CSV table of C-alpha atoms in Angstrom, one decimal:
chain,number,residue,atom,x,y,z
A,112,MET,CA,0.0,0.0,0.0
A,113,PRO,CA,1.6,3.3,-1.1
A,114,GLY,CA,2.2,5.9,1.7
A,115,PRO,CA,1.2,9.5,1.6
A,116,HIS,CA,4.6,10.7,0.1
A,117,ASP,CA,4.4,8.1,-2.6
A,118,THR,CA,0.8,9.0,-3.5
A,119,PHE,CA,1.6,12.8,-3.6
A,120,VAL,CA,4.8,12.5,-5.6
A,121,ARG,CA,3.3,10.1,-8.1
A,122,HIS,CA,0.2,12.3,-8.5
A,123,THR,CA,2.5,15.3,-9.2
A,124,PHE,CA,5.3,13.8,-11.3
A,125,ASP,CA,3.4,11.4,-13.5
A,126,HIS,CA,2.3,14.5,-15.4
A,127,PRO,CA,4.9,14.9,-18.2
A,128,GLU,CA,5.2,18.7,-17.7
A,129,ASN,CA,5.9,18.3,-14.0
A,130,ALA,CA,8.3,15.4,-14.7
A,131,ALA,CA,10.1,17.5,-17.3
A,132,ALA,CA,10.6,20.3,-14.7
A,133,GLU,CA,12.2,17.8,-12.2
A,134,LEU,CA,14.4,16.2,-14.8
A,135,ARG,CA,15.5,19.6,-16.3
A,136,ALA,CA,16.5,20.7,-12.8
A,137,VAL,CA,18.8,17.8,-12.2
A,138,LEU,CA,20.1,16.3,-15.4
A,139,PRO,CA,23.4,17.6,-16.8
A,140,GLU,CA,23.0,20.4,-19.3
A,141,HIS,CA,24.4,18.4,-22.2
A,142,VAL,CA,21.5,15.9,-21.6
A,143,VAL,CA,18.9,18.6,-21.2
A,144,SER,CA,19.9,20.2,-24.4
A,145,GLN,CA,19.6,17.0,-26.4
A,146,VAL,CA,16.3,15.6,-25.1
A,147,ASP,CA,13.2,16.0,-27.2
A,148,TRP,CA,11.1,17.1,-24.3
A,149,PRO,CA,7.7,16.9,-26.1
A,150,SER,CA,8.4,13.1,-26.5
A,151,LEU,CA,8.6,12.6,-22.7
A,152,ARG,CA,6.0,10.2,-21.4
A,153,VAL,CA,5.4,8.0,-18.4
A,154,GLU,CA,5.9,4.3,-19.1
A,155,SER,CA,3.2,1.9,-17.8
A,156,SER,CA,3.9,-0.1,-14.7
A,157,SER,CA,4.1,-3.2,-16.8
A,158,VAL,CA,7.5,-2.1,-18.1
A,159,VAL,CA,9.0,-2.6,-14.6
A,160,ASP,CA,8.9,-6.2,-13.5
A,161,SER,CA,7.2,-7.3,-10.3
A,162,ASP,CA,10.4,-8.0,-8.4
A,163,LEU,CA,11.2,-4.2,-8.6
A,164,ARG,CA,7.7,-3.0,-7.5
A,165,GLU,CA,8.0,-3.4,-3.8
A,166,THR,CA,6.7,0.1,-3.4
A,167,GLU,CA,4.6,2.4,-5.6
A,168,SER,CA,7.1,5.2,-5.5
A,169,ASP,CA,9.1,4.7,-8.7
A,170,LEU,CA,8.4,6.2,-12.0
A,171,LEU,CA,9.9,5.3,-15.4
A,172,PHE,CA,10.0,7.8,-18.2
A,173,SER,CA,10.9,7.4,-21.9
A,174,ALA,CA,12.0,10.1,-24.3
A,175,ARG,CA,13.9,10.5,-27.5
A,176,LEU,CA,17.0,12.5,-28.1
A,177,ARG,CA,16.8,15.1,-30.9
A,178,GLY,CA,18.5,12.7,-33.2
A,179,GLY,CA,15.9,10.0,-32.6
A,180,HIS,CA,17.8,7.9,-30.2
A,181,PRO,CA,15.5,6.3,-27.5
A,182,LEU,CA,16.3,7.4,-23.9
A,183,LEU,CA,15.0,5.8,-20.8
A,184,LEU,CA,14.9,7.9,-17.7
A,185,TYR,CA,14.3,5.9,-14.5
A,186,VAL,CA,13.3,8.0,-11.5
A,187,LEU,CA,13.2,6.5,-8.1
A,188,LEU,CA,11.5,8.9,-5.8
A,189,GLU,CA,13.0,8.2,-2.4
A,190,HIS,CA,10.9,8.8,0.7
A,191,GLN,CA,12.7,7.0,3.5
A,192,SER,CA,13.0,8.8,6.8
A,193,SER,CA,16.7,8.0,6.9
A,194,VAL,CA,19.5,7.9,4.4
A,195,ASP,CA,20.0,4.5,2.7
A,196,ARG,CA,23.7,3.7,2.5
A,197,TRP,CA,23.0,0.9,-0.1
A,198,MET,CA,21.0,3.1,-2.5
A,199,ALA,CA,23.8,2.8,-5.2
A,200,LEU,CA,23.5,-0.9,-5.1
A,201,ARG,CA,19.7,-0.8,-5.3
A,202,MET,CA,19.8,1.6,-8.2
A,203,LEU,CA,22.3,-0.6,-10.0
A,204,ARG,CA,20.1,-3.6,-9.6
A,205,TYR,CA,17.1,-1.6,-10.9
A,206,VAL,CA,18.9,-0.5,-14.0
A,207,VAL,CA,20.3,-4.0,-14.8
A,208,ARG,CA,16.8,-5.5,-14.4
A,209,LEU,CA,15.3,-2.8,-16.6
A,210,LEU,CA,18.0,-3.5,-19.3
A,211,GLU,CA,17.4,-7.2,-19.0
A,212,ARG,CA,13.7,-6.7,-19.5
A,213,TRP,CA,14.3,-4.3,-22.4
A,214,ARG,CA,16.5,-7.0,-24.1
A,215,GLN,CA,13.7,-9.5,-23.9
A,216,HIS,CA,11.6,-7.3,-26.1
A,217,HIS,CA,14.4,-6.2,-28.5
A,218,LEU,CA,16.3,-9.4,-29.3
A,219,ASP,CA,17.5,-8.0,-32.7
A,220,SER,CA,19.2,-4.9,-31.1
A,221,THR,CA,23.0,-4.9,-30.8
A,222,THR,CA,23.0,-1.9,-28.4
A,223,LEU,CA,21.2,-0.9,-25.1
A,224,PRO,CA,19.2,2.2,-24.4
A,225,LEU,CA,20.5,4.9,-22.1
A,226,ILE,CA,19.0,4.7,-18.6
A,227,ILE,CA,19.7,7.6,-16.3
A,228,PRO,CA,18.9,6.8,-12.6
A,229,LEU,CA,17.8,9.7,-10.4
A,230,VAL,CA,16.9,9.7,-6.6
A,231,MET,CA,14.7,12.5,-5.2
A,232,TYR,CA,15.2,12.8,-1.4
A,233,HIS,CA,13.5,14.9,1.2
A,234,GLY,CA,14.0,13.1,4.5
A,235,PRO,CA,13.7,15.0,7.8
A,236,ASP,CA,17.2,14.0,9.0
A,237,GLY,CA,19.3,16.4,7.0
A,238,ALA,CA,21.2,16.1,3.8
A,239,TRP,CA,21.9,12.9,1.9
A,240,THR,CA,25.2,11.3,2.9
A,241,ALA,CA,25.1,7.9,1.3
A,242,PRO,CA,27.6,7.0,-1.4
A,243,ARG,CA,26.3,7.8,-4.9
A,244,ARG,CA,28.9,5.4,-6.6
A,245,VAL,CA,28.8,1.7,-6.3
A,246,GLU,CA,32.6,1.5,-6.3
A,247,ASP,CA,32.5,3.5,-3.0
A,248,LEU,CA,30.8,0.6,-1.3
A,249,PHE,CA,33.7,-1.9,-1.8
A,250,GLU,CA,36.5,-2.4,0.6
A,251,PHE,CA,39.9,-2.2,-1.1
A,252,PRO,CA,43.4,-3.1,0.1
A,253,GLY,CA,45.3,-0.1,1.4
A,254,LEU,CA,47.8,0.0,-1.5
A,255,ALA,CA,47.0,0.7,-5.1
A,256,ARG,CA,43.3,1.5,-4.4
A,257,GLU,CA,42.7,3.0,-7.9
A,258,GLN,CA,44.0,-0.2,-9.5
A,259,TRP,CA,41.5,-2.2,-7.5
A,260,ARG,CA,38.7,0.2,-8.2
A,261,ALA,CA,39.2,-0.3,-11.9
A,262,LEU,CA,38.2,-4.0,-11.4
A,263,VAL,CA,34.7,-3.4,-9.8
A,264,PRO,CA,31.5,-2.1,-11.4
A,265,ARG,CA,31.4,1.6,-12.0
A,266,PHE,CA,28.0,3.2,-11.6
A,267,GLU,CA,26.6,6.4,-10.3
A,268,TYR,CA,23.1,7.8,-9.8
A,269,LEU,CA,22.0,11.4,-9.9
A,270,LEU,CA,20.5,13.0,-6.7
A,271,ASP,CA,18.0,15.7,-6.2
A,272,ASP,CA,18.5,16.4,-2.5
A,273,LEU,CA,15.6,18.8,-1.7
A,274,THR,CA,16.8,19.2,1.9
A,275,ALA,CA,19.9,20.9,0.6
A,276,LYS,CA,17.9,23.5,-1.4
A,277,ARG,CA,16.8,26.9,-0.1
A,278,GLU,CA,13.2,28.0,-0.5
A,279,GLU,CA,14.2,30.7,-3.0
A,280,ALA,CA,16.0,28.3,-5.2
A,281,LEU,CA,13.1,25.9,-5.3
A,282,LYS,CA,10.7,28.7,-6.1
A,283,ALA,CA,12.9,29.9,-8.9
A,284,ARG,CA,13.1,26.5,-10.7
A,285,PRO,CA,11.5,26.6,-14.1
A,286,GLY,CA,8.3,24.6,-14.3
A,287,PRO,CA,4.6,24.5,-13.7
A,288,PRO,CA,3.2,25.9,-10.4
A,289,MET,CA,2.3,22.4,-9.2
A,290,ALA,CA,5.8,21.2,-9.6
A,291,ARG,CA,7.3,24.2,-7.7
A,292,LEU,CA,4.7,23.9,-5.0
A,293,ALA,CA,5.3,20.2,-4.7
A,294,TRP,CA,9.1,20.7,-4.2
A,295,LEU,CA,8.4,23.2,-1.4
A,296,VAL,CA,5.8,21.0,0.3
A,297,LEU,CA,8.1,18.0,0.1
A,298,ARG,CA,11.0,20.1,1.4
A,299,TYR,CA,9.3,21.5,4.4
A,300,GLY,CA,6.3,19.1,4.9
A,301,ARG,CA,7.7,17.3,8.0
A,302,SER,CA,9.3,20.4,9.7
A,303,GLU,CA,8.0,22.9,12.1
A,304,GLU,CA,8.8,25.6,9.5
A,305,LEU,CA,5.9,24.5,7.3
A,306,ALA,CA,3.2,26.5,9.2
A,307,ARG,CA,5.3,29.6,9.0
A,308,ARG,CA,6.1,29.2,5.3
A,309,LEU,CA,2.7,28.2,3.9
A,310,PRO,CA,1.3,31.8,3.9
A,311,GLU,CA,4.2,32.8,1.6
A,312,TRP,CA,3.1,30.3,-1.0
A,313,VAL,CA,-0.5,31.7,-1.5
A,314,ALA,CA,0.3,32.9,-5.0
A,315,LEU,CA,1.5,29.5,-6.0
A,316,PHE,CA,-1.6,27.9,-4.6
A,317,ALA,CA,-3.7,30.3,-6.6
A,318,GLN,CA,-1.8,29.5,-9.8
A,319,VAL,CA,-2.3,25.8,-9.2
A,320,GLN,CA,-6.0,26.3,-8.6
A,321,ALA,CA,-6.3,28.4,-11.8
A,322,GLY,CA,-4.5,26.0,-14.0
A,323,PRO,CA,-5.6,22.7,-15.7
A,324,GLU,CA,-7.0,20.2,-13.2
A,325,GLY,CA,-6.6,22.9,-10.6
A,326,ASP,CA,-9.3,21.7,-8.2
A,327,ARG,CA,-7.9,18.2,-8.3
A,328,HIS,CA,-4.3,19.3,-7.7
A,329,LEU,CA,-5.4,21.6,-4.9
A,330,ALA,CA,-7.3,18.8,-3.3
A,331,VAL,CA,-4.3,16.5,-3.4
A,332,LEU,CA,-2.1,19.2,-1.9
A,333,ILE,CA,-4.5,19.9,1.0
A,334,GLN,CA,-4.9,16.2,1.7
A,335,TYR,CA,-1.1,15.8,1.8
A,336,LEU,CA,-0.7,18.8,4.2
A,337,LEU,CA,-3.4,17.4,6.5
A,338,LEU,CA,-1.7,14.0,6.5
A,339,MET,CA,1.9,15.3,7.1
A,340,GLY,CA,1.5,18.6,9.0
A,341,ASP,CA,0.9,19.3,12.7
A,342,GLN,CA,-2.0,21.3,14.0
A,343,ALA,CA,-0.2,24.7,13.3
A,344,ALA,CA,0.2,23.5,9.6
A,345,HIS,CA,-3.4,22.5,9.4
A,346,THR,CA,-4.5,26.0,10.6
A,347,ALA,CA,-2.1,27.6,8.1
A,348,ALA,CA,-3.3,25.4,5.3
A,349,GLY,CA,-6.9,26.4,6.1
A,350,GLN,CA,-6.0,30.1,6.0
A,351,VAL,CA,-4.2,29.7,2.6
A,352,LEU,CA,-7.2,27.8,1.2
A,353,ASN,CA,-9.6,30.4,2.4
A,354,LEU,CA,-7.7,33.1,0.5
A,355,VAL,CA,-7.6,31.0,-2.7
A,356,VAL,CA,-11.1,29.5,-2.8
A,357,GLY,CA,-13.2,31.3,-0.2
A,358,GLY,CA,-14.5,30.4,3.2
A,359,GLN,CA,-17.4,28.1,2.3
A,360,ARG,CA,-15.3,26.0,-0.1
A,361,THR,CA,-12.5,25.8,2.5
A,362,GLU,CA,-14.9,24.6,5.2
A,363,GLU,CA,-16.2,21.9,2.9
A,364,LEU,CA,-12.8,20.7,1.9
A,365,MET,CA,-11.3,20.7,5.4
A,366,ARG,CA,-14.3,18.9,6.8
A,367,SER,CA,-14.4,16.4,3.9
A,368,TYR,CA,-10.8,15.5,4.1
A,369,GLY,CA,-10.9,15.4,7.9
A,370,GLU,CA,-13.5,12.7,7.7
A,371,GLU,CA,-11.7,11.0,4.9
A,372,LEU,CA,-8.5,10.9,6.8
A,373,ILE,CA,-10.2,9.3,9.8
A,374,GLU,CA,-11.6,6.6,7.6
A,375,LYS,CA,-8.3,6.2,5.8
A,376,GLY,CA,-6.5,5.8,9.1
A,377,ARG,CA,-8.9,3.0,10.1
A,378,GLN,CA,-8.4,1.2,6.8
A,379,GLU,CA,-4.6,1.6,6.9
A,380,GLY,CA,-4.6,0.2,10.4
A,381,LEU,CA,-6.4,-2.9,9.2
A,382,ALA,CA,-4.1,-3.2,6.2
A,383,ARG,CA,-1.0,-2.9,8.5
A,384,GLY,CA,-2.4,-5.7,10.6
A,385,VAL,CA,-2.7,-8.0,7.5
A,386,THR,CA,0.8,-7.2,6.2
A,387,ARG,CA,2.4,-7.5,9.7
A,388,GLY,CA,0.8,-10.9,10.2
A,389,ARG,CA,2.1,-12.1,6.8
A,390,ALA,CA,5.6,-10.8,7.6
A,391,GLU,CA,5.7,-12.6,10.9
A,392,ASP,CA,4.5,-15.8,9.2
A,393,ILE,CA,7.5,-15.6,6.8
A,394,LEU,CA,9.9,-15.1,9.8
A,395,ARG,CA,8.4,-18.1,11.6
A,396,ILE,CA,8.8,-20.3,8.6
A,397,LEU,CA,12.4,-19.3,7.9
A,398,THR,CA,13.3,-19.8,11.6
A,399,ALA,CA,11.6,-23.3,11.6
A,400,ARG,CA,13.6,-24.2,8.5
A,401,GLY,CA,16.9,-23.1,10.1
A,402,VAL,CA,17.5,-20.2,7.8
A,403,HIS,CA,19.7,-17.6,9.5
A,404,LEU,CA,18.2,-14.1,9.6
A,405,ASP,CA,20.3,-11.0,10.4
A,406,GLU,CA,18.6,-7.9,11.8
A,407,GLN,CA,18.7,-6.1,8.4
A,408,ALA,CA,16.7,-9.0,6.7
A,409,ARG,CA,14.2,-9.1,9.6
A,410,GLN,CA,13.5,-5.4,9.3
A,411,ARG,CA,13.2,-5.6,5.6
A,412,ILE,CA,10.5,-8.3,5.9
A,413,LEU,CA,8.7,-6.6,8.8
A,414,THR,CA,8.6,-3.2,7.2
A,415,CYS,CA,7.4,-4.3,3.8
A,416,THR,CA,3.8,-3.1,3.2
A,417,ASP,CA,3.3,-4.5,-0.3
A,418,VAL,CA,1.0,-7.5,-0.1
A,419,ALA,CA,2.1,-9.0,-3.5
A,420,THR,CA,5.8,-8.9,-2.4
A,421,LEU,CA,5.0,-10.5,1.0
A,422,ASP,CA,3.0,-13.2,-0.8
A,423,ARG,CA,5.9,-13.9,-3.1
A,424,TRP,CA,8.4,-14.1,-0.2
A,425,PHE,CA,5.9,-16.4,1.7
A,426,ASP,CA,5.8,-18.8,-1.2
A,427,LYS,CA,9.5,-18.9,-1.5
A,428,SER,CA,10.1,-19.3,2.2
A,429,LEU,CA,8.2,-22.7,2.2
A,430,ASN,CA,11.1,-24.4,0.4
A,431,ALA,CA,14.0,-22.0,1.3
A,432,SER,CA,17.3,-23.3,2.6
A,433,THR,CA,19.1,-19.9,2.5
A,434,LEU,CA,17.9,-16.3,2.8
A,435,VAL,CA,18.9,-15.7,-0.8
A,436,ASP,CA,16.2,-18.2,-1.8
A,437,VAL,CA,13.7,-15.7,-0.5
A,438,LEU,CA,15.2,-12.2,-0.9
A,439,ASP,CA,17.1,-11.8,-4.2
A,440,THR,CA,19.3,-9.1,-2.7
A,441,LEU,CA,19.3,-7.3,0.6
A,442,GLU,CA,18.6,-3.8,-0.7
A,443,HIS,CA,17.6,-2.2,2.6
């Protein structure tokens, strides 16, 4: 079940114009200048195989370069509350799996498409500190390190660390109002600063509301703020909404989403109970079969909220003799 960050980011950036704004802000200039941006589109979820879809937070885009060369842009939208040291390894696995899947459908091709991996991060614990290169995860002998580094995979992902960006810089990024407001909300959504900053974004809220699908975008924004913000942020969101759509509409939306969030909380509580029970069943089976489980593996299983993934792990655990039989790689 996707969380509130996943839902909000996917709603925002599966629109090509918003996705283009994010990609233009992060990709190297020589790439930006060569992409045929009107050709950018979101690939269907069927492009990414089931083993990669443990969350609903990743987006895959395709585009063409100006010379007609196909380009795949894989965007992993990272919403963990802490920095993931192993992100480079995870992203390498994603890219390899995407390339393998692409090869299955292009058997006559003698080359591979370009895939550019990008992580968007907005955790509350400060700037991103994990290695961005796979080679930085290896342990090398003290002497001749560069010679050893030449023997291991070389891979690097791009990073959009919103926590390192100032408000003025995010406001100044080119792009639709919804994209700029999303960056700001993601940047400050889990901080005490949110309530103070929201009134400064009234103009952006008004631009979102006045644009295409404005009412729908505004509703998603308010829902996210009610989910993530504290009481001060709720009050500030109501005041901003009142300035944009008027008192009566604000009261209707705030009451409607308040009731909806209560019901959603109840449903999510039930869902958590189901997934937690399934995860504990997997742990019991593996323990009974004598499979060693370190703490990292235990937490990965216990914190997984995707029912399909848990079902797959459960089926594999019935005949497992090692942990690798169940979890292909320990990504987190």
